[in-house]
Coordinates of C-alpha atoms and ligand atoms in Angstrom, one line a residue:
M1 CA 22.7 -23.1 -17.2
A2 CA 20.8 -26.4 -17.5
R3 CA 18.3 -27.1 -20.2
K4 CA 14.6 -26.5 -19.4
A5 CA 13.0 -29.9 -19.0
R6 CA 9.7 -30.3 -20.9
I7 CA 7.9 -32.4 -18.3
T8 CA 4.3 -32.0 -17.3
P9 CA 3.9 -31.0 -13.6
I10 CA 2.2 -33.6 -11.4
I11 CA 0.6 -30.6 -9.7
P12 CA 0.2 -27.6 -12.0
L13 CA 0.4 -24.4 -10.0
K14 CA 2.1 -21.0 -10.0
V15 CA 4.0 -19.3 -7.2
T16 CA 2.6 -15.8 -7.7
G17 CA 4.0 -14.3 -4.5
T18 CA 6.7 -14.7 -1.9
G19 CA 7.4 -12.7 1.2
S20 CA 9.6 -12.9 4.3
F21 CA 10.3 -11.2 7.5
L22 CA 13.3 -11.2 9.8
P23 CA 13.2 -9.4 13.2
Q24 CA 15.3 -6.2 13.4
K25 CA 17.5 -7.3 16.3
T26 CA 20.6 -9.2 15.3
L27 CA 23.1 -11.2 17.4
T28 CA 26.6 -11.8 16.0
N29 CA 28.9 -14.6 16.9
D30 CA 31.0 -12.0 18.8
D31 CA 27.9 -11.0 20.7
L32 CA 27.5 -14.7 21.7
A33 CA 31.1 -14.9 22.7
G34 CA 30.3 -12.1 25.2
F35 CA 28.3 -14.4 27.4
L36 CA 29.2 -17.9 26.2
D37 CA 32.4 -20.0 26.1
T38 CA 32.5 -19.8 22.2
S39 CA 34.1 -17.8 19.5
D40 CA 33.3 -16.4 16.1
E41 CA 36.0 -18.6 14.6
W42 CA 34.4 -21.8 16.1
I43 CA 30.9 -21.0 15.0
R44 CA 31.9 -19.8 11.5
T45 CA 34.1 -22.8 10.7
R46 CA 31.7 -25.4 12.1
T47 CA 28.5 -24.0 10.8
G48 CA 29.0 -21.1 8.3
I49 CA 26.9 -18.8 10.6
R50 CA 28.0 -15.3 11.3
S51 CA 24.9 -13.7 12.6
R52 CA 21.2 -14.4 13.3
H53 CA 18.0 -12.3 13.8
L54 CA 16.1 -12.7 17.0
L55 CA 12.8 -11.6 18.4
E56 CA 13.0 -9.1 21.3
P57 CA 11.4 -10.4 24.5
G58 CA 8.2 -8.4 24.1
E59 CA 7.7 -9.1 20.4
I60 CA 4.7 -11.4 19.4
P61 CA 6.0 -14.3 17.2
S62 CA 2.9 -14.4 15.0
R63 CA 3.7 -10.9 13.8
M64 CA 6.6 -12.3 11.8
G65 CA 4.2 -14.6 10.0
V66 CA 1.7 -11.8 9.4
V67 CA 4.2 -9.5 7.8
A68 CA 5.7 -12.3 5.6
S69 CA 2.2 -13.3 4.5
Q70 CA 1.2 -9.7 3.7
R71 CA 4.4 -9.3 1.6
A72 CA 3.6 -12.5 -0.4
L73 CA 0.0 -11.5 -0.9
A74 CA 1.0 -8.0 -2.1
M75 CA 3.4 -9.5 -4.6
A76 CA 0.7 -11.9 -5.8
G77 CA -1.8 -9.0 -6.0
K78 CA -4.2 -11.0 -3.8
K79 CA -6.5 -9.8 -1.0
P80 CA -6.7 -12.0 2.1
A81 CA -10.3 -12.8 1.3
E82 CA -9.1 -14.5 -1.9
V83 CA -7.1 -17.0 0.0
D84 CA -9.0 -20.3 0.3
L85 CA -6.4 -22.4 2.1
F86 CA -3.9 -21.2 4.7
L87 CA -1.2 -23.7 6.0
V88 CA 1.4 -22.8 8.6
A89 CA 4.5 -24.9 9.0
T90 CA 5.9 -24.4 12.5
N91 CA 7.4 -26.5 15.3
V92 CA 6.7 -24.5 18.4
P93 CA 3.2 -22.9 18.2
E94 CA 2.2 -19.4 19.3
E95 CA 0.2 -21.3 22.0
P96 CA -0.3 -25.0 22.5
I97 CA -4.0 -24.4 21.8
P98 CA -5.0 -23.1 19.3
G99 CA -1.6 -23.1 17.6
T100 CA -0.2 -20.5 15.3
A101 CA -2.4 -20.4 12.2
P102 CA -5.5 -18.8 13.8
H103 CA -3.4 -16.0 15.4
V104 CA -1.9 -15.2 12.0
A105 CA -5.2 -15.6 10.2
L106 CA -6.9 -13.2 12.7
E107 CA -4.3 -10.5 12.0
L108 CA -4.5 -11.1 8.2
G109 CA -8.2 -10.6 8.3
L110 CA -9.1 -14.2 7.1
R111 CA -12.6 -15.1 8.4
R112 CA -13.8 -18.2 6.6
T113 CA -10.6 -19.6 5.2
P114 CA -9.6 -23.1 6.4
F115 CA -6.3 -22.9 8.3
A116 CA -4.1 -25.4 10.0
D117 CA -0.6 -25.8 11.5
I118 CA 1.6 -28.5 10.0
T119 CA 4.3 -29.9 12.3
A120 CA 7.0 -31.9 10.4
G121 CA 10.2 -30.6 12.0
C122 CA 12.3 -28.2 9.8
A123 CA 10.8 -30.1 6.8
G124 CA 7.4 -28.6 7.7
F125 CA 7.5 -26.1 4.8
V126 CA 8.1 -28.7 2.1
Y127 CA 5.4 -30.8 3.6
A128 CA 2.9 -27.9 3.7
L129 CA 3.8 -26.8 0.2
S130 CA 3.0 -30.3 -1.3
L131 CA -0.2 -30.6 0.8
A132 CA -1.4 -27.2 -0.4
G133 CA -0.5 -28.2 -4.0
A134 CA -2.6 -31.3 -3.6
W135 CA -5.6 -29.2 -2.5
L136 CA -5.2 -27.0 -5.5
Q137 CA -5.0 -30.0 -7.8
A138 CA -8.0 -31.6 -6.3
G139 CA -10.0 -28.4 -6.9
L140 CA -10.5 -27.8 -3.2
A141 CA -8.8 -24.4 -3.4
R142 CA -7.8 -21.9 -6.0
T143 CA -5.4 -19.8 -4.0
A144 CA -3.3 -21.1 -1.1
L145 CA -1.1 -19.2 1.3
V146 CA 1.7 -21.4 2.8
L147 CA 3.8 -19.9 5.7
G148 CA 6.8 -21.1 7.6
T149 CA 7.3 -19.2 10.8
E150 CA 9.6 -20.0 13.7
A151 CA 10.9 -18.4 16.9
L152 CA 13.2 -21.1 18.3
S153 CA 15.1 -18.4 20.2
R154 CA 12.4 -18.8 22.8
F155 CA 13.1 -22.5 23.2
V156 CA 16.9 -22.8 23.2
D157 CA 18.9 -22.8 26.3
W158 CA 21.0 -19.7 26.0
S159 CA 23.7 -21.3 28.3
D160 CA 24.1 -24.3 26.0
R161 CA 26.7 -23.3 23.4
S162 CA 26.1 -26.5 21.4
T163 CA 22.6 -25.5 20.3
C164 CA 21.9 -21.8 20.9
V165 CA 24.4 -20.6 18.4
L166 CA 22.7 -22.4 15.6
F167 CA 19.2 -20.9 15.5
G168 CA 17.6 -17.6 14.3
D169 CA 14.0 -16.4 14.1
G170 CA 12.1 -15.5 11.0
A171 CA 9.2 -16.2 8.7
G172 CA 8.7 -16.8 4.9
A173 CA 5.5 -17.3 2.9
V174 CA 4.4 -18.2 -0.6
V175 CA 1.1 -17.7 -2.5
L176 CA 0.2 -20.6 -4.8
E177 CA -2.4 -20.3 -7.5
R178 CA -4.0 -23.1 -9.5
R179 CA -3.0 -23.6 -13.1
T180 CA -3.8 -26.2 -15.6
E181 CA -0.4 -26.4 -17.3
G182 CA 3.1 -25.1 -17.5
S183 CA 4.6 -24.4 -14.1
G184 CA 4.1 -26.4 -10.9
I185 CA 5.3 -29.3 -8.8
L186 CA 7.2 -31.8 -10.9
G187 CA 8.1 -34.2 -8.1
V188 CA 7.6 -34.8 -4.4
A189 CA 9.5 -37.2 -2.1
L190 CA 8.5 -36.8 1.6
R191 CA 9.8 -39.2 4.2
G192 CA 9.7 -39.8 7.9
D193 CA 12.1 -41.9 10.0
P194 CA 10.7 -42.1 13.5
T195 CA 13.7 -44.3 14.7
K196 CA 15.5 -40.9 14.7
L197 CA 13.1 -39.0 16.8
D198 CA 15.6 -38.8 19.7
L199 CA 17.9 -36.6 17.7
L200 CA 16.0 -33.4 18.2
R201 CA 13.4 -32.9 20.9
I202 CA 11.7 -30.6 23.4
E203 CA 10.7 -33.2 25.9
A204 CA 8.3 -31.3 28.2
G205 CA 5.3 -29.1 27.7
G206 CA 3.2 -31.8 25.8
V207 CA 0.9 -34.5 27.0
R208 CA 3.7 -37.0 27.8
L209 CA 5.4 -34.6 30.2
P210 CA 3.3 -31.5 31.1
A211 CA 4.9 -28.4 32.5
S212 CA 5.8 -28.6 36.2
G213 CA 8.3 -27.1 38.6
E214 CA 10.5 -30.2 38.0
T215 CA 10.4 -30.0 34.2
V216 CA 11.4 -26.3 34.3
Q217 CA 14.2 -27.0 36.8
A218 CA 15.5 -29.9 34.7
K219 CA 15.5 -27.6 31.6
K220 CA 13.2 -30.0 29.8
H221 CA 11.4 -27.2 27.9
F222 CA 14.5 -26.4 25.9
L223 CA 15.5 -27.9 22.6
K224 CA 17.9 -30.9 23.0
M225 CA 19.9 -32.0 20.1
E226 CA 22.3 -34.8 19.1
G227 CA 24.3 -32.6 16.7
K228 CA 26.6 -35.3 15.4
G229 CA 23.8 -37.8 14.8
L230 CA 21.7 -35.2 13.0
F231 CA 24.7 -34.1 10.9
R232 CA 25.4 -37.6 9.8
A233 CA 21.8 -38.4 8.9
A234 CA 21.0 -35.1 7.2
V235 CA 23.1 -35.4 4.1
G236 CA 21.9 -38.9 3.2
M237 CA 18.3 -38.0 3.9
M238 CA 18.2 -34.9 1.7
A239 CA 20.3 -36.6 -1.1
E240 CA 18.0 -39.6 -1.2
A241 CA 14.8 -37.5 -1.2
T242 CA 16.2 -35.2 -3.9
R243 CA 17.2 -38.1 -6.1
A244 CA 13.7 -39.7 -5.7
A245 CA 11.9 -36.5 -6.4
A246 CA 14.0 -35.9 -9.5
A247 CA 13.3 -39.4 -10.7
Q248 CA 9.6 -38.9 -10.2
A249 CA 9.8 -35.6 -12.1
G250 CA 11.6 -37.3 -14.9
I251 CA 14.6 -34.9 -14.7
D252 CA 18.3 -35.2 -14.2
L253 CA 20.0 -33.5 -11.3
T254 CA 21.8 -31.4 -13.9
D255 CA 18.4 -29.9 -14.9
I256 CA 18.1 -28.2 -11.5
H257 CA 18.7 -24.5 -11.8
W258 CA 18.4 -23.7 -8.1
L259 CA 18.8 -25.9 -5.1
I260 CA 17.3 -24.4 -2.0
P261 CA 18.4 -26.5 0.9
H262 CA 17.3 -26.1 4.5
Q263 CA 19.9 -23.8 6.1
A264 CA 21.0 -25.8 9.1
N265 CA 24.8 -26.0 8.7
L266 CA 27.0 -24.9 5.7
R267 CA 29.0 -28.1 6.0
I268 CA 25.8 -30.1 5.6
I269 CA 24.9 -28.1 2.5
D270 CA 28.4 -28.4 1.1
A271 CA 28.4 -32.2 1.6
L272 CA 24.9 -32.5 0.0
V273 CA 26.0 -30.5 -3.0
K274 CA 29.1 -32.5 -3.4
R275 CA 27.1 -35.7 -3.2
L276 CA 24.5 -34.5 -5.8
K277 CA 27.2 -32.9 -7.9
I278 CA 25.3 -29.7 -8.2
P279 CA 27.4 -26.7 -9.2
E280 CA 27.9 -24.3 -6.3
E281 CA 26.6 -21.3 -8.1
R282 CA 23.1 -23.0 -8.3
V283 CA 22.9 -23.4 -4.5
V284 CA 21.1 -20.8 -2.5
V285 CA 22.8 -20.1 0.8
N286 CA 22.0 -17.4 3.4
I287 CA 22.8 -19.2 6.6
D288 CA 25.7 -16.8 7.3
R289 CA 23.1 -14.0 7.9
V290 CA 20.0 -15.8 9.2
A291 CA 21.3 -19.1 10.8
N292 CA 18.8 -22.0 11.1
T293 CA 15.2 -20.5 11.0
S294 CA 13.7 -24.0 10.8
T295 CA 10.4 -24.0 8.9
A296 CA 11.1 -20.5 7.7
S297 CA 14.5 -21.2 6.2
I298 CA 13.4 -22.3 2.7
P299 CA 10.7 -19.7 2.1
I300 CA 13.0 -16.9 3.3
A301 CA 15.8 -18.1 0.9
L302 CA 13.3 -18.4 -1.9
D303 CA 11.9 -14.9 -1.3
E304 CA 15.4 -13.4 -1.3
L305 CA 16.1 -15.2 -4.6
V306 CA 12.9 -14.0 -6.2
R307 CA 13.3 -10.4 -5.0
A308 CA 16.9 -10.4 -6.4
G309 CA 15.3 -11.2 -9.8
K310 CA 17.3 -14.4 -10.2
I311 CA 14.6 -16.9 -11.1
E312 CA 13.3 -17.1 -14.6
D313 CA 10.1 -18.7 -15.8
G314 CA 10.6 -22.3 -16.7
Q315 CA 13.5 -22.9 -14.4
I316 CA 13.6 -25.9 -12.1
L317 CA 14.0 -25.5 -8.3
A318 CA 14.7 -28.3 -5.8
L319 CA 13.6 -27.5 -2.2
T320 CA 15.0 -29.9 0.3
A321 CA 14.9 -30.1 4.1
F322 CA 15.3 -32.4 7.1
G323 CA 14.6 -32.0 10.8
A324 CA 12.9 -33.3 13.9
G325 CA 10.9 -36.5 13.6
A326 CA 13.0 -37.2 11.6
C327 CA 10.9 -35.7 8.8
Y328 CA 12.6 -34.9 5.5
G329 CA 11.9 -34.5 1.9
T330 CA 12.3 -32.7 -1.4
V331 CA 9.8 -30.8 -3.6
I332 CA 10.8 -30.1 -7.2
L333 CA 9.1 -27.1 -8.8
R334 CA 9.1 -25.6 -12.3
W335 CA 8.8 -21.9 -11.9
Ligands
LIG1 N1 31.7 -23.0 20.7 C1 32.8 -23.6 21.0 N2 32.9 -25.0 21.2 C2 31.7 -25.7 21.1 C3 30.5 -25.1 20.7 C4 30.5 -23.7 20.5 N3 29.4 -23.0 20.1 N4 29.6 -26.1 20.6 C5 30.2 -27.2 20.9 N5 31.5 -27.0 21.2 C6 32.5 -27.9 21.6 C7 31.9 -29.2 22.2 O1 31.7 -29.0 23.5 C8 33.0 -30.2 21.9 O2 34.0 -30.0 22.9 P1 34.8 -31.3 23.6 O3 35.4 -31.9 22.4 O4 35.7 -30.6 24.6 O5 33.7 -32.1 24.2 C9 33.7 -29.7 20.6 O6 33.2 -28.4 20.4 C10 33.2 -30.5 19.4 O7 31.9 -30.6 19.5 P2 31.1 -31.5 18.4 O8 29.7 -31.6 18.8 O9 31.9 -32.7 18.0 O10 31.2 -30.5 17.1 P3 30.7 -30.7 15.7 O11 31.8 -30.6 14.8 O12 29.9 -32.0 15.5 O13 29.7 -29.5 15.4 C11 27.4 -28.9 15.4 C12 28.6 -29.4 16.3 C13 26.2 -28.8 16.3 C14 27.7 -27.6 14.8 C15 27.2 -30.0 14.3 O14 27.2 -31.3 14.8 C16 25.9 -29.8 13.6 O15 25.7 -28.8 12.9 N6 25.0 -30.8 13.6 C17 23.7 -30.7 12.9 C18 22.8 -29.8 13.7 C19 21.5 -29.5 13.0 O16 21.5 -29.5 11.8 N7 20.5 -29.1 13.7 C20 19.2 -28.7 13.2 C21 18.4 -29.7 12.5 S1 17.1 -29.1 11.7

């Protein structure tokens, strides 16, 4: 294992709780092959995905975020009333107005806590994490709850084999508490490249193109993706951000004990790891079981790692993601 770097965090904090939730229903690649012109072999070899969890038609999406948050709060030993900032990373809100955060906050029993949705593509969780950290450091909050929750199954075209096979539903949350020294955020590199905004879009349903009979007929409410373009951009974006965050942290890439990349495609993760020369055993991968859960992917993987008892105090984690926008970035944390 790498040495423990003795660097002062730029944002001292402690992750005192993690939690996640995956819907009960699963859909395997073979299930998909039952109604699409695809195969388990194609999906596995191109993406690393074998199965994904999906909400049932009647299930309320915010329920995933509620349960993930409750699990994180229980681990932290915190009551909802002790949370003084609640940020939710999500791409497609529970409702256009008022979004997702108030729905989850209502069920959690938050009544005066400031809450907000953060939209930054699949990088939303790393964006929200660093924003919450800055609030803690500024003394504006002592305990923050950061949630990534996503139900893209409701926005993929289930007859489009090039996108629907990639995504799953889920939620993951962390509780952050203020500290004065020791653990915390060592480096942050967040980026946005709007010249790539065409790579991943839902064109209709917003102000530019409100819902109409035509938008529905033209399938403009579904996720459209330029897979190849995204694939090509993803590796370079996450590698650059990880190098920049490590430089800011004053660590070498060899100091990273755990790399938790956004789970979009195993081949993207493999190429990233090769480029950064990070040993395979330090890379957290669960895409085979959960597919791409967008903003929930990093906190779900983190929660699984924590609950497996694999992270030790003092270890260094790099969380890196890319997605629509194109927003991307890396947060480096000392546990
Ligand atoms: N099953 C079988 N065939 C499929 C298929 C599927 N599920 N999806 C696409 N194909 C076909 C295509 O139609 C194409 O056929 P053609 O050559 O006859 O036109 C062929 O497979 C190759 O498609 P291509 O798009 O070149 O495959 P690819 O190797 O680029 O893999 C992705 C496609 C989507 C898996 C890959 O580009 C990818 O993962 N991109 C990144 C996506 C991403 O990260 N999105 C989330 C961002 S947060």
